[in-house]
Amino acid sequence: MACAALGSTPELAPQLHGLVSKLSSSQNPQIQVSILDMYVKYGYIHQAVIQLYTMEKPTLFCWNSMIFGLSKSSSTLNNALELFHMMPERNTVSWNIIISSLNQHGFREDAISMFSEMNRQGYKSDPVTYAAALESSVAVHAQIIKLHSTADTSLGHALLNSYAKTRDLEAAGKAFDELTRPSIESWTAVISLFAQSGYHEKAITLFNQMRMVPLAPDRTSFSQFLGACSSKDHLVLGIQLHGLVSKTGYATCTIVANALMGMYSKTGIFHYVRIIFQSMTLRNVLSWNVILESFVKNGRREEVMKMYVCMLREEEARPDSVTFAILFSVCADLAVLNLGKQLLSHSARLGLDSDVAVANSAVKFYAKCGKIEEARKIFDSIGVKDLVSWNTIISGYAQNGFARKALQSFECMLQTGINPDSVTFLGLLSACRHAGLVTEGKYYFSCMGSYRNIEPAQEHFACMVDLLGRSGLVEEAKKMIDEMEIQPSVEIWGALLSSCRTHSRVELAEIAMENLLKLDSTHAGGFSLLSHVYAESGMVNATAGMRKLMKERGIKKSPGCSWLEFDGKIHVFAADESNHPKIADVMVALNMITISLRAWGYEDKGTARGHHSEKLAIAFGLMNLPSWNSIHVMKNLRVCGDCHGFCKAVSLVYGRELVIRDASRFHHFSGGFCSCQDFW
Ligand code: ZN
Ligand code: ZN
């Protein structure tokens, strides 16, 4: 055993055998098997045959191993066949070896008759068999049809299955049509093939045809059919199927219930997902993944974590890589650092931390919590990094304001031979945007179309307009919008409008607003931006006009809220009304803090309009978190200039590090400075 695993040291094999014989333990059957396997692996076929004949009762594994060894060379293929016929018992592996070696040595017809013999004797074909027997599928299929009548259902079904496995829709459809009396398995195979390949119409037609014949679908069939109905267009049929499975008693089967949940989750009917989940008697990991996913889709992220705790109590449902990918994405969105860290150790205990999908989502989680060094550590630990790994670290650097590192990572990625996609470029452009790197931004933007053949989408344009506009190149930004081949989105006009505010460009701001309102007549952000543009240009009447218009149209600014993690809970603060139990204490503390900051020269503008939510969250953090902890606050909107100044002052006066994640990026405050260098 040890030797077969040694790999590159075949010359050791006979020596080891010598050693083993001397130790006279070669009567041990376990060792005999290993020695035989070792000889076969290193091509000592003669020794292997001797070994086989000296064994008292060679196991099936030994026989298979020997046939495999003999069938590799055409000179010993006949011996392999002889041995195959001598075998006391065979399994699918034995058949697979003999069929594929006949094929490899060019004896295609023999391979086919062997394949049909296998079917006749009732052995179950697996994907390896199909791949082996049907290497040149069309020719072989024709021959099979010549050799056997297609009424031979098991063979026909085997063919159908092999086409389904290789996703050859046309051939599968043909093979199905040739079946005189398709079994339920054949129906299931062909229906699910079409459904999974996106041909829902065809799948539904076939399903209706199937209902005309007296066949009773089993649980597998039902789960496949439900999978075919997982789109809004076919939901009506899906609901009928739900009724049918309830009547036939299959609805509580784990596999069928999972499919039902999947269907309702994909079509957005979360209420049913929950009902089915609760009615299940035996849930597996798939059931849990579907319910967790549906909570995420439904925007109920906090509950995902509670569900996970329940999941851990059920023995049948061990979390898998999909579970952890969902959980990490939730922790990333909520930026709950401690919960995420606990999950990391869970995943490591289950041996899933080396799974690339899990690792990628852990990188994203750390990056979104503002812990970019930790994200980097996980990223470096990934053995084989895929495109998602690289995209995640690039956009992580971008969000955290480390533009140069994002660009460097991109160069490293190219060196490893991985090709960028549109997500990669979005990461690069947003890195440039957050750091005001105009030249680099223009360069990468031009790279996309010209030599990477990636069409820039709305998000890419929005990044560029924002980058150009904020850097004072407002005209150039407008020109870019005018030259777009696709209709500019709300975000693009919004970006132009907001740079018009920074650079006091009233006329352009009005053009941007006009276009913005064509797309969204109640865009609250637009109204408030334009009224700021007017106010800052001293146009008092126009400002009042905007405020009046907003009132008339019933437009309210979306309420700002901020949150932070403390003591295993998420504490949420809102600008106008906070129902946090400690809000009165927090307000008192905030006033004290503001007074002490004023002594250092901070001028606050917040008190007249009440406090912005991030100030409340920071005050809460200062009150409760130990002084060596940095304070991490998340906010749903962009941080304003006043609060930005407040954070800088707190980081200086209180000597505390603050990390604020707002709607667009991170701000790391320390010693009176921010990582964004006041460019955001
Ligand atoms: Zn603010
Ligand atoms: Zn900043």
XYZ file of C-alpha atoms and ligand atoms in Angstrom:
682
model
C 0.000 0.000 0.000
C 2.764 2.340 0.992
C 4.588 1.635 -2.204
C 1.691 2.152 -4.557
C 1.356 5.574 -3.027
C 5.022 6.419 -3.485
C 4.393 7.493 -7.035
C 7.662 8.125 -8.764
C 9.726 5.243 -7.406
C 8.773 2.170 -9.459
C 12.208 0.612 -9.054
C 11.397 0.214 -5.379
C 8.484 -2.142 -6.053
C 10.362 -5.481 -6.422
C 12.680 -4.486 -3.600
C 9.778 -3.836 -1.331
C 8.275 -7.164 -2.323
C 11.579 -8.841 -1.455
C 11.527 -7.149 1.883
C 7.936 -8.120 2.530
C 8.664 -11.793 1.644
C 11.629 -11.830 4.001
C 9.479 -10.525 6.769
C 7.287 -13.540 5.855
C 4.149 -11.546 6.284
C 3.137 -11.984 2.664
C 0.562 -14.548 3.842
C -1.343 -11.538 5.076
C -4.089 -11.132 2.431
C -4.174 -7.372 2.880
C -0.486 -7.117 1.982
C -0.877 -9.573 -0.918
C -3.538 -7.339 -2.417
C -1.326 -4.289 -2.037
C 1.622 -6.040 -3.642
C -0.482 -7.076 -6.625
C -1.815 -3.552 -7.009
C 1.697 -2.159 -6.764
C 2.992 -4.475 -9.510
C 0.106 -3.517 -11.789
C 0.599 0.187 -11.174
C 4.281 0.047 -12.063
C 3.820 -2.257 -15.044
C 5.384 -5.449 -13.600
C 2.603 -7.472 -15.240
C 4.453 -10.797 -15.131
C 5.075 -10.505 -11.373
C 1.483 -9.411 -10.909
C 0.137 -12.532 -12.656
C 2.372 -14.755 -10.490
C 1.135 -12.923 -7.433
C -2.508 -13.451 -8.490
C -2.021 -17.203 -8.991
C -0.256 -17.608 -5.637
C -3.147 -16.010 -3.840
C -5.555 -18.418 -2.257
C -8.714 -16.455 -2.899
C -8.097 -13.308 -4.928
C -10.627 -10.598 -4.193
C -12.753 -8.905 -6.825
C -10.451 -5.906 -6.497
C -7.449 -8.132 -7.398
C -9.176 -9.531 -10.462
C -10.175 -6.077 -11.663
C -6.720 -4.724 -11.019
C -5.162 -7.601 -12.980
C -7.524 -7.214 -15.944
C -6.791 -3.528 -15.945
C -3.055 -4.213 -16.034
C -3.341 -6.750 -18.837
C -5.721 -4.713 -20.964
C -3.410 -1.750 -21.210
C -1.280 -3.367 -23.897
C -2.779 -4.819 -27.084
C -0.374 -7.782 -26.802
C -1.978 -8.885 -23.528
C -5.565 -7.814 -24.301
C -6.536 -11.414 -25.079
C -5.196 -12.504 -21.698
C -7.323 -9.813 -20.113
C -10.408 -11.169 -21.916
C -9.568 -14.743 -20.856
C -9.221 -13.639 -17.268
C -12.461 -11.678 -17.525
C -14.328 -14.847 -18.542
C -12.613 -16.807 -15.750
C -13.626 -14.408 -13.020
C -15.843 -16.005 -10.361
C -17.855 -12.768 -10.039
C -17.909 -9.397 -11.792
C -19.056 -5.914 -10.973
C -19.682 -2.742 -13.029
C -16.001 -1.824 -12.721
C -14.975 -5.128 -14.356
C -17.285 -4.450 -17.287
C -16.140 -0.843 -17.572
C -12.491 -1.908 -17.751
C -13.091 -4.457 -20.469
C -15.442 -2.251 -22.521
C -13.184 0.780 -22.472
C -10.053 -1.240 -23.300
C -11.796 -2.893 -26.262
C -12.735 0.583 -27.419
C -9.256 1.964 -26.925
C -7.686 -0.813 -28.974
C -10.142 -0.152 -31.797
C -12.490 -3.114 -31.281
C -15.589 -0.938 -31.272
C -18.060 -3.626 -32.263
C -16.757 -5.957 -29.573
C -17.111 -3.127 -27.101
C -20.732 -2.673 -28.126
C -21.595 -6.356 -27.859
C -19.875 -6.416 -24.479
C -21.989 -3.400 -23.487
C -25.233 -5.071 -24.540
C -24.134 -8.325 -22.866
C -23.617 -6.322 -19.693
C -27.143 -4.915 -19.990
C -28.575 -8.353 -20.700
C -26.964 -9.807 -17.614
C -28.624 -7.058 -15.601
C -25.551 -5.096 -14.558
C -26.184 -1.443 -13.891
C -24.300 0.874 -16.242
C -22.748 3.938 -14.699
C -21.471 7.140 -16.383
C -18.065 5.513 -16.905
C -19.692 2.721 -18.870
C -21.544 5.138 -21.082
C -18.457 7.177 -21.685
C -16.526 4.003 -22.486
C -19.140 2.400 -24.690
C -20.256 5.473 -26.521
C -17.009 7.191 -27.362
C -18.120 7.721 -30.916
C -21.739 7.946 -29.925
C -23.523 8.423 -33.233
C -21.785 5.510 -34.943
C -22.177 3.316 -31.907
C -25.815 4.216 -31.510
C -26.475 3.257 -35.106
C -24.721 -0.042 -34.551
C -26.586 -0.752 -31.352
C -29.851 -0.179 -33.152
C -28.708 -2.536 -35.911
C -27.710 -5.190 -33.395
C -30.720 -5.010 -31.149
C -34.315 -4.150 -31.520
C -35.087 -0.891 -29.758
C -37.820 -2.614 -27.849
C -34.947 -3.653 -25.631
C -35.872 -1.061 -23.024
C -32.909 -1.437 -20.706
C -30.512 -0.830 -23.555
C -32.577 2.044 -24.929
C -32.723 3.575 -21.513
C -28.968 3.151 -21.108
C -28.475 5.022 -24.371
C -30.864 7.763 -23.369
C -29.044 8.124 -20.073
C -25.687 8.363 -21.752
C -26.916 11.181 -23.983
C -28.493 12.876 -20.987
C -25.153 12.711 -19.156
C -23.352 14.319 -22.078
C -26.235 16.803 -22.467
C -26.754 15.860 -26.095
C -30.365 16.998 -26.328
C -30.997 16.025 -29.910
C -29.617 12.509 -29.561
C -31.416 12.030 -26.259
C -34.708 13.118 -27.782
C -34.153 10.697 -30.664
C -33.221 7.835 -28.358
C -36.358 8.543 -26.329
C -38.577 8.576 -29.413
C -37.201 5.189 -30.422
C -38.343 3.580 -27.200
C -41.551 1.667 -27.849
C -42.666 1.635 -24.238
C -40.646 4.158 -22.236
C -40.326 3.360 -18.549
C -40.868 5.937 -15.829
C -37.075 6.220 -15.550
C -36.832 7.075 -19.246
C -39.553 9.706 -18.937
C -37.829 11.171 -15.916
C -34.454 11.233 -17.611
C -35.693 12.951 -20.740
C -37.950 15.447 -18.937
C -35.301 16.497 -16.458
C -32.698 16.761 -19.208
C -34.830 19.268 -21.077
C -35.780 21.101 -17.886
C -32.189 21.404 -16.683
C -31.040 22.603 -20.080
C -33.569 25.433 -19.917
C -36.103 23.945 -22.335
C -39.007 24.259 -19.922
C -41.670 24.226 -22.652
C -40.427 20.925 -24.048
C -40.195 19.464 -20.551
C -43.765 20.463 -19.758
C -45.066 19.068 -23.068
C -43.368 15.767 -22.356
C -44.729 15.773 -18.834
C -48.264 16.208 -20.124
C -47.689 13.372 -22.608
C -46.478 11.177 -19.788
C -49.640 11.783 -17.801
C -51.619 10.206 -20.676
C -49.907 6.848 -20.162
C -50.667 4.709 -17.126
C -47.404 5.139 -15.256
C -46.963 6.203 -11.656
C -44.141 8.675 -11.128
C -41.924 7.914 -8.153
C -40.283 10.350 -5.755
C -37.271 10.894 -8.010
C -39.493 11.634 -10.988
C -41.571 14.086 -8.989
C -38.542 15.938 -7.712
C -37.195 16.229 -11.253
C -40.522 17.445 -12.604
C -40.780 20.059 -9.888
C -37.312 21.209 -10.858
C -38.680 21.772 -14.358
C -41.342 24.097 -12.950
C -38.918 26.361 -11.100
C -39.663 29.438 -13.149
C -42.513 31.904 -12.909
C -43.871 30.814 -16.322
C -44.525 27.283 -15.168
C -45.578 27.936 -11.644
C -49.206 27.067 -12.397
C -48.203 23.570 -13.429
C -45.860 23.456 -10.434
C -48.742 24.179 -8.077
C -50.809 21.445 -9.764
C -47.898 19.089 -9.237
C -47.780 20.136 -5.599
C -51.412 19.045 -5.332
C -50.601 15.753 -7.042
C -47.664 14.922 -4.750
C -49.760 15.809 -1.720
C -52.467 13.390 -2.879
C -49.985 10.599 -3.599
C -48.314 11.109 -0.237
C -44.932 12.044 -1.615
C -45.021 15.646 -0.396
C -43.290 14.851 2.862
C -40.476 12.844 1.254
C -37.248 14.741 1.780
C -36.273 14.748 -1.899
C -39.727 15.850 -3.082
C -40.131 18.458 -0.322
C -36.686 19.871 -1.176
C -37.745 20.197 -4.809
C -41.004 21.885 -3.767
C -39.101 24.329 -1.567
C -36.632 25.008 -4.374
C -39.486 25.752 -6.752
C -41.220 28.182 -4.379
C -37.946 29.830 -3.403
C -36.954 30.415 -7.032
C -40.368 31.885 -7.811
C -40.306 34.124 -4.741
C -43.122 32.498 -2.727
C -41.245 32.348 0.554
C -44.341 31.730 2.625
C -44.721 28.245 1.084
C -41.016 27.528 1.469
C -41.382 27.957 5.218
C -44.574 25.922 5.454
C -43.060 22.995 3.584
C -39.850 23.213 5.569
C -41.748 23.102 8.850
C -43.870 20.151 7.733
C -40.858 18.001 6.852
C -40.092 15.096 9.149
C -36.568 14.460 7.906
C -34.495 17.368 6.625
C -31.132 17.025 4.992
C -28.470 19.618 4.283
C -30.142 20.524 0.975
C -33.398 21.363 2.791
C -31.490 23.684 5.109
C -29.572 25.318 2.294
C -32.827 26.074 0.465
C -34.446 27.629 3.535
C -31.310 29.665 4.380
C -31.069 30.882 0.800
C -34.736 31.863 0.766
C -34.280 33.933 3.940
C -31.391 35.745 2.256
C -33.444 36.389 -0.892
C -36.289 37.627 1.263
C -33.989 40.148 2.958
C -34.257 38.462 6.368
C -30.562 38.035 6.956
C -30.677 38.181 10.749
C -32.841 35.069 10.797
C -30.351 33.080 8.747
C -28.016 32.923 11.703
C -30.784 31.791 14.044
C -31.716 29.076 11.559
C -28.115 27.951 11.387
C -28.065 27.386 15.150
C -31.187 25.201 14.762
C -29.532 23.358 11.888
C -26.586 22.393 14.071
C -28.981 20.562 16.388
C -30.104 18.191 13.625
C -27.718 15.341 13.074
C -28.783 14.470 9.528
C -27.990 17.946 8.295
C -24.244 18.475 8.425
C -23.433 21.888 6.917
C -21.664 21.681 3.565
C -19.735 24.138 1.426
C -22.959 25.664 0.065
C -24.187 26.299 3.621
C -20.998 28.122 4.535
C -20.970 30.146 1.345
C -24.492 31.371 2.205
C -23.576 32.094 5.825
C -20.408 34.011 4.983
C -22.243 36.131 2.465
C -24.764 37.018 5.172
C -21.968 37.901 7.625
C -20.367 39.986 4.873
C -23.574 41.911 4.193
C -24.211 42.541 7.874
C -20.481 42.949 8.575
C -20.793 40.908 11.755
C -17.187 40.103 12.445
C -17.406 37.873 15.499
C -20.149 35.659 14.096
C -18.164 35.247 10.913
C -15.050 34.266 12.852
C -17.019 31.589 14.699
C -18.244 30.271 11.365
C -14.685 30.119 10.088
C -13.714 27.828 12.919
C -16.843 25.703 12.358
C -15.962 25.288 8.706
C -12.376 24.390 9.615
C -13.582 21.763 12.091
C -15.680 20.194 9.325
C -12.704 20.320 6.968
C -14.496 22.666 4.587
C -12.171 25.658 4.919
C -10.028 24.426 2.039
C -13.031 24.319 -0.293
C -12.471 27.118 -2.784
C -16.098 28.331 -2.735
C -16.046 28.523 1.072
C -12.651 30.249 1.086
C -13.803 32.765 -1.534
C -16.839 33.701 0.512
C -14.644 33.985 3.625
C -12.350 36.392 1.734
C -15.394 38.446 0.781
C -16.616 38.374 4.357
C -13.357 39.744 5.796
C -13.035 42.331 3.032
C -16.567 43.568 3.646
C -15.852 43.821 7.373
C -12.919 46.104 6.624
C -10.382 43.427 7.669
C -8.437 43.392 4.462
C -5.278 41.804 5.931
C -7.326 38.870 7.199
C -9.003 38.614 3.803
C -5.567 38.506 2.210
C -4.420 35.732 4.559
C -7.348 33.523 3.551
C -6.818 34.417 -0.097
C -3.150 33.386 0.124
C -4.149 30.080 1.713
C -6.305 29.060 -1.270
C -4.397 26.353 -3.116
C -5.904 26.734 -6.560
C -7.374 30.212 -6.902
C -10.183 30.609 -9.404
C -11.562 33.696 -11.137
C -13.927 34.339 -8.226
C -11.016 34.304 -5.742
C -9.187 36.973 -7.721
C -12.289 39.076 -8.309
C -13.066 38.962 -4.597
C -9.638 40.156 -3.462
C -9.497 42.862 -6.159
C -12.871 44.335 -5.251
C -12.016 43.873 -1.546
C -8.951 46.067 -1.968
C -10.996 48.525 -4.012
C -13.734 48.859 -1.371
C -11.189 49.315 1.382
C -9.432 52.077 -0.501
C -6.240 50.181 -1.381
C -6.369 50.983 -5.065
C -2.733 50.199 -5.831
C -3.006 46.775 -4.236
C -6.115 46.073 -6.302
C -4.235 46.944 -9.484
C -1.208 44.880 -8.398
C -3.431 41.879 -7.692
C -4.839 42.209 -11.191
C -1.341 41.983 -12.694
C -0.617 38.881 -10.572
C -3.871 37.354 -11.756
C -2.882 37.837 -15.404
C 0.469 36.182 -14.680
C -1.249 33.055 -13.389
C -3.044 32.819 -16.736
C -6.578 33.501 -15.507
C -8.606 35.683 -17.856
C -10.496 38.623 -16.355
C -14.243 39.048 -16.801
C -16.569 42.028 -16.433
C -16.593 41.638 -12.625
C -12.795 41.932 -12.546
C -12.955 45.192 -14.465
C -15.689 46.518 -12.216
C -13.341 45.909 -9.270
C -10.489 47.709 -11.037
C -12.627 50.680 -12.041
C -14.083 51.077 -8.581
C -10.532 50.943 -7.155
C -9.593 53.811 -9.480
C -12.828 55.626 -8.654
C -12.298 55.503 -4.885
C -8.720 56.772 -5.229
C -9.288 59.307 -8.017
C -6.881 57.498 -10.372
C -8.163 59.013 -13.612
C -5.371 57.869 -15.958
C -5.474 54.287 -14.702
C -9.259 54.235 -14.807
C -9.329 55.383 -18.415
C -6.687 52.809 -19.300
C -8.572 49.848 -17.806
C -11.860 51.050 -19.245
C -10.344 51.138 -22.720
C -8.759 47.688 -22.175
C -12.151 46.096 -21.600
C -13.568 46.483 -25.058
C -10.447 46.718 -27.150
C -8.439 43.695 -26.224
C -10.485 41.795 -23.652
C -13.684 41.823 -25.678
C -15.853 42.620 -22.693
C -18.734 45.007 -23.314
C -18.848 47.701 -20.625
C -22.194 47.540 -18.767
C -24.087 50.221 -16.836
C -22.012 49.680 -13.678
C -18.745 50.229 -15.542
C -20.038 53.469 -17.034
C -21.343 54.602 -13.635
C -17.858 54.066 -12.165
C -16.208 56.043 -14.946
C -18.710 58.931 -14.802
C -18.219 59.113 -11.046
C -14.410 59.002 -11.369
C -14.276 61.678 -14.064
C -16.935 63.863 -12.451
C -15.437 63.843 -8.969
C -12.022 64.620 -10.389
C -13.451 67.787 -11.935
C -13.711 66.426 -15.477
C -17.464 66.998 -15.505
C -17.612 67.809 -19.226
C -15.748 64.655 -20.107
C -18.117 62.648 -17.920
C -21.103 64.162 -19.748
C -19.476 63.405 -23.107
C -19.015 59.785 -22.072
C -22.728 59.532 -21.232
C -23.689 61.112 -24.575
C -21.612 58.581 -26.451
C -22.975 55.522 -24.667
C -24.582 52.940 -26.911
C -26.902 51.734 -24.178
C -29.498 53.845 -22.382
C -27.777 55.399 -19.323
C -29.141 54.191 -15.983
C -30.350 56.126 -12.949
C -26.994 55.495 -11.256
C -25.092 57.114 -14.133
C -27.161 60.310 -14.097
C -27.016 60.256 -10.312
C -23.211 60.089 -10.425
C -23.092 63.055 -12.797
C -25.511 65.008 -10.621
C -23.498 64.388 -7.506
C -20.258 65.559 -9.156
C -22.109 68.668 -10.327
C -22.768 69.344 -6.676
C -19.092 68.960 -5.746
C -18.058 71.287 -8.548
C -21.071 73.660 -8.420
C -22.261 73.130 -12.002
C -25.870 74.297 -11.991
C -26.647 73.932 -15.697
C -25.282 70.429 -16.065
C -26.951 69.440 -12.802
C -30.305 70.448 -14.270
C -29.678 68.370 -17.397
C -28.734 65.396 -15.249
C -31.832 65.844 -13.095
C -34.079 66.070 -16.142
C -32.768 62.746 -17.410
C -32.874 61.211 -13.972
C -36.547 62.077 -13.579
C -37.350 60.491 -16.945
C -36.191 57.190 -15.479
C -37.396 57.635 -11.905
C -39.809 60.479 -11.203
C -39.503 60.125 -7.432
C -35.732 59.812 -7.099
C -35.272 61.246 -3.604
C -31.491 61.452 -3.875
C -31.756 63.495 -7.071
C -34.095 66.071 -5.559
C -31.975 66.554 -2.511
C -28.750 66.785 -4.561
C -30.172 69.406 -6.906
C -31.534 71.467 -4.026
C -28.023 71.364 -2.511
C -26.528 72.509 -5.820
C -28.955 75.472 -5.801
C -28.354 76.254 -2.149
C -24.588 76.165 -2.491
C -24.748 78.452 -5.526
C -26.828 80.921 -3.489
C -30.002 80.313 -5.530
C -32.385 80.641 -2.609
C -35.616 80.671 -4.621
C -34.672 77.607 -6.641
C -33.810 75.741 -3.434
C -37.177 76.571 -1.936
C -38.844 75.515 -5.201
C -37.164 72.099 -5.022
C -38.198 71.571 -1.393
C -41.779 72.487 -2.300
C -41.774 70.118 -5.268
C -40.522 67.302 -3.053
C -43.307 67.956 -0.582
C -45.923 68.035 -3.357
C -44.758 64.765 -4.800
C -44.519 63.214 -1.370
C -40.839 62.443 -1.760
C -38.949 61.608 1.376
C -35.256 60.990 1.659
C -34.628 57.354 2.464
C -33.985 57.204 6.189
C -30.376 56.729 7.179
C -29.495 53.960 9.574
C -26.275 52.633 11.019
C -25.479 49.503 12.948
C -22.689 47.829 14.832
C -22.053 44.515 16.493
C -21.722 44.330 20.270
C -22.109 41.434 22.673
C -23.189 39.059 19.903
C -26.063 41.304 18.849
C -26.573 43.866 16.122
C -27.425 47.334 17.440
C -29.287 49.527 14.968
C -29.568 53.331 15.138
C -31.740 55.478 12.887
C -31.442 59.207 12.278
C -34.902 60.321 13.294
C -36.278 57.683 15.561
C -34.263 55.010 17.246
C -36.010 52.367 19.259
C -32.762 51.228 20.765
C -33.340 50.650 24.518
C -30.306 52.756 25.458
C -31.072 55.667 23.117
C -31.400 58.254 25.904
C -27.948 57.385 27.315
C -26.489 57.399 23.817
C -27.829 60.903 23.141
C -26.305 62.201 26.377
C -22.971 60.587 25.545
C -23.049 61.999 22.022
C -23.581 65.518 23.325
C -20.610 65.129 25.690
C -18.456 63.800 22.879
C -19.433 66.666 20.592
C -18.566 69.208 23.282
C -15.143 67.661 23.837
C -14.485 67.585 20.076
C -15.393 71.257 19.753
C -12.549 72.101 22.093
C -10.273 70.594 19.431
C -11.743 72.661 16.644
C -14.487 70.389 15.299
C -17.499 72.387 14.128
C -20.615 70.309 14.083
C -23.481 71.000 11.731
C -25.592 68.099 12.806
C -27.535 69.306 15.832
C -29.968 71.557 13.982
C -31.353 68.610 11.967
C -30.869 65.994 14.642
C -27.988 63.564 14.651
C -27.018 61.361 11.768
C -27.234 57.706 12.666
C -23.495 56.951 12.404
C -22.787 59.468 15.173
C -25.220 57.628 17.459
C -23.606 54.306 16.608
C -20.111 55.671 17.268
C -21.205 57.135 20.607
C -22.651 53.731 21.519
C -19.372 52.094 20.498
C -17.307 54.516 22.586
C -19.560 53.827 25.582
C -19.476 50.050 25.367
C -16.503 48.674 23.492
C -13.219 48.237 25.384
C -10.702 50.948 24.546
C -8.358 48.608 22.655
C -11.119 47.673 20.196
C -11.576 49.563 16.973
C -15.169 50.607 16.286
C -16.786 49.167 13.151
C -19.967 50.869 11.990
C -22.044 50.087 8.925
C -24.273 52.656 7.246
C -26.899 52.266 4.512
C -26.212 55.658 2.840
C -23.081 57.584 1.936
C -21.415 59.276 4.872
C -21.813 63.070 4.778
C -19.066 65.668 5.105
C -20.018 66.591 8.647
C -20.001 63.031 9.945
C -16.737 62.390 8.100
C -15.190 65.314 9.986
C -16.696 64.010 13.230
C -15.052 60.609 12.694
C -11.679 62.153 11.976
C -11.918 64.204 15.170
C -12.966 61.172 17.274
C -10.064 59.131 15.926
C -7.676 61.901 16.991
C -9.163 63.031 20.302
C -10.116 59.576 21.609
C -7.187 57.795 19.983
C -9.586 55.190 18.591
C -9.589 53.555 15.210
C -12.912 53.821 13.435
C -13.994 51.860 10.407
C -17.136 53.089 8.660
C -18.604 51.114 5.803
C -21.043 53.312 3.963
C -23.139 52.577 0.893
C -20.185 52.884 -1.427
C -16.935 52.119 0.397
C -14.885 51.918 3.599
C -13.390 54.742 5.587
C -10.597 53.787 7.977
C -10.097 56.648 10.460
C -6.994 56.886 12.576
C -5.089 59.768 14.222
C -7.320 62.402 12.646
C -7.016 61.100 9.079
C -9.137 58.939 6.810
C -7.897 56.305 4.367
C -9.981 57.925 1.613
C -7.871 61.080 1.938
C -11.146 63.001 1.864
C -11.890 61.793 -1.659
C -15.160 59.913 -1.648
Zn -23.751 62.667 8.415
Zn -13.099 58.884 4.398
